[in-house]
């Protein structure tokens, strides 16, 4: 069983992956954390040294490594489905679930969490909304190719369990 949770930043992918993995009795995997582990440096350092192109190559390699494994729920990075053939590969390997969020919900979460989001740092709420709305719109064609779409705001883990079991 391979489950890939996709969606924009702050959509709850990492939290949902842990909860869903526990219910399904499989490993929870955070793709960004795996990239950091493999690269031996933080994501901001990777971007600084290798640029986005270099980061996306590392991300692709790490995703493919995991696609070759089994029994996990993966929280993918917000951009993972949008590069290379990643969405096709995830759809072909397992269950894909899009945790959909409105730009306003993303900004509300970003403003109330301690997790630093460098891409939105120093922006006013209005500018954050504009940037998030633009990026979600740009990524939606990839996200919408997931096998399942759920509202990420009030996520029901039992609903996700049902989707995964239905997909077997």
PDB file of N, CA, C and O in Angstrom, residues 35-47 49-50 58:
ATOM      1  N   UNK A  35      14.339  14.238   1.752  1.00  0.00           N
ATOM      2  CA  UNK A  35      15.270  14.975   0.890  1.00  0.00           C
ATOM      3  C   UNK A  35      16.375  15.588   1.743  1.00  0.00           C
ATOM      4  O   UNK A  35      17.558  15.495   1.400  1.00  0.00           O
ATOM      5  N   UNK A  36      16.003  16.195   2.864  1.00  0.00           N
ATOM      6  CA  UNK A  36      16.974  16.799   3.779  1.00  0.00           C
ATOM      7  C   UNK A  36      17.963  15.743   4.276  1.00  0.00           C
ATOM      8  O   UNK A  36      19.177  15.963   4.293  1.00  0.00           O
ATOM      9  N   UNK A  37      17.415  14.584   4.650  1.00  0.00           N
ATOM     10  CA  UNK A  37      18.253  13.482   5.136  1.00  0.00           C
ATOM     11  C   UNK A  37      19.248  13.028   4.059  1.00  0.00           C
ATOM     12  O   UNK A  37      20.428  12.885   4.309  1.00  0.00           O
ATOM     13  N   UNK A  38      18.751  12.812   2.853  1.00  0.00           N
ATOM     14  CA  UNK A  38      19.599  12.341   1.749  1.00  0.00           C
ATOM     15  C   UNK A  38      20.645  13.379   1.330  1.00  0.00           C
ATOM     16  O   UNK A  38      21.781  13.034   1.041  1.00  0.00           O
ATOM     17  N   UNK A  39      20.222  14.640   1.281  1.00  0.00           N
ATOM     18  CA  UNK A  39      21.121  15.705   0.815  1.00  0.00           C
ATOM     19  C   UNK A  39      22.093  16.166   1.899  1.00  0.00           C
ATOM     20  O   UNK A  39      23.139  16.746   1.598  1.00  0.00           O
ATOM     21  N   UNK A  40      21.730  15.925   3.155  1.00  0.00           N
ATOM     22  CA  UNK A  40      22.586  16.373   4.253  1.00  0.00           C
ATOM     23  C   UNK A  40      22.568  17.880   4.444  1.00  0.00           C
ATOM     24  O   UNK A  40      23.494  18.457   4.996  1.00  0.00           O
ATOM     25  N   UNK A  41      21.507  18.522   3.970  1.00  0.00           N
ATOM     26  CA  UNK A  41      21.362  19.969   4.168  1.00  0.00           C
ATOM     27  C   UNK A  41      19.882  20.336   4.136  1.00  0.00           C
ATOM     28  O   UNK A  41      19.068  19.562   3.642  1.00  0.00           O
ATOM     29  N   UNK A  42      19.578  21.505   4.684  1.00  0.00           N
ATOM     30  CA  UNK A  42      18.182  21.947   4.749  1.00  0.00           C
ATOM     31  C   UNK A  42      17.676  22.327   3.352  1.00  0.00           C
ATOM     32  O   UNK A  42      18.465  22.561   2.430  1.00  0.00           O
ATOM     33  N   UNK A  43      16.369  22.411   3.224  1.00  0.00           N
ATOM     34  CA  UNK A  43      15.781  22.780   1.939  1.00  0.00           C
ATOM     35  C   UNK A  43      16.202  24.194   1.513  1.00  0.00           C
ATOM     36  O   UNK A  43      16.603  24.388   0.365  1.00  0.00           O
ATOM     37  N   UNK A  44      16.200  25.183   2.435  1.00  0.00           N
ATOM     38  CA  UNK A  44      16.709  26.509   2.020  1.00  0.00           C
ATOM     39  C   UNK A  44      18.167  26.445   1.533  1.00  0.00           C
ATOM     40  O   UNK A  44      18.528  27.127   0.573  1.00  0.00           O
ATOM     41  N   UNK A  45      18.995  25.605   2.175  1.00  0.00           N
ATOM     42  CA  UNK A  45      20.389  25.462   1.725  1.00  0.00           C
ATOM     43  C   UNK A  45      20.445  24.831   0.335  1.00  0.00           C
ATOM     44  O   UNK A  45      21.242  25.250  -0.509  1.00  0.00           O
ATOM     45  N   UNK A  46      19.601  23.825   0.109  1.00  0.00           N
ATOM     46  CA  UNK A  46      19.567  23.179  -1.211  1.00  0.00           C
ATOM     47  C   UNK A  46      19.192  24.211  -2.280  1.00  0.00           C
ATOM     48  O   UNK A  46      19.835  24.305  -3.325  1.00  0.00           O
ATOM     49  N   UNK A  47      18.157  25.017  -2.006  1.00  0.00           N
ATOM     50  CA  UNK A  47      17.729  26.036  -2.968  1.00  0.00           C
ATOM     51  C   UNK A  47      18.843  27.047  -3.215  1.00  0.00           C
ATOM     52  O   UNK A  47      19.067  27.463  -4.349  1.00  0.00           O
ATOM     53  N   UNK A  49      22.156  26.599  -2.861  1.00  0.00           N
ATOM     54  CA  UNK A  49      23.301  26.001  -3.560  1.00  0.00           C
ATOM     55  C   UNK A  49      22.975  25.455  -4.941  1.00  0.00           C
ATOM     56  O   UNK A  49      23.782  25.532  -5.859  1.00  0.00           O
ATOM     57  N   UNK A  50      21.800  24.850  -5.093  1.00  0.00           N
ATOM     58  CA  UNK A  50      21.468  24.152  -6.340  1.00  0.00           C
ATOM     59  C   UNK A  50      20.310  24.778  -7.114  1.00  0.00           C
ATOM     60  O   UNK A  50      19.982  24.323  -8.204  1.00  0.00           O
ATOM     61  N   UNK A  58      16.524  16.391  -6.864  1.00  0.00           N
ATOM     62  CA  UNK A  58      16.653  15.611  -5.620  1.00  0.00           C
ATOM     63  C   UNK A  58      15.290  15.073  -5.190  1.00  0.00           C
ATOM     64  O   UNK A  58      15.169  13.922  -4.772  1.00  0.00           O
TER      65      UNK A  58
END
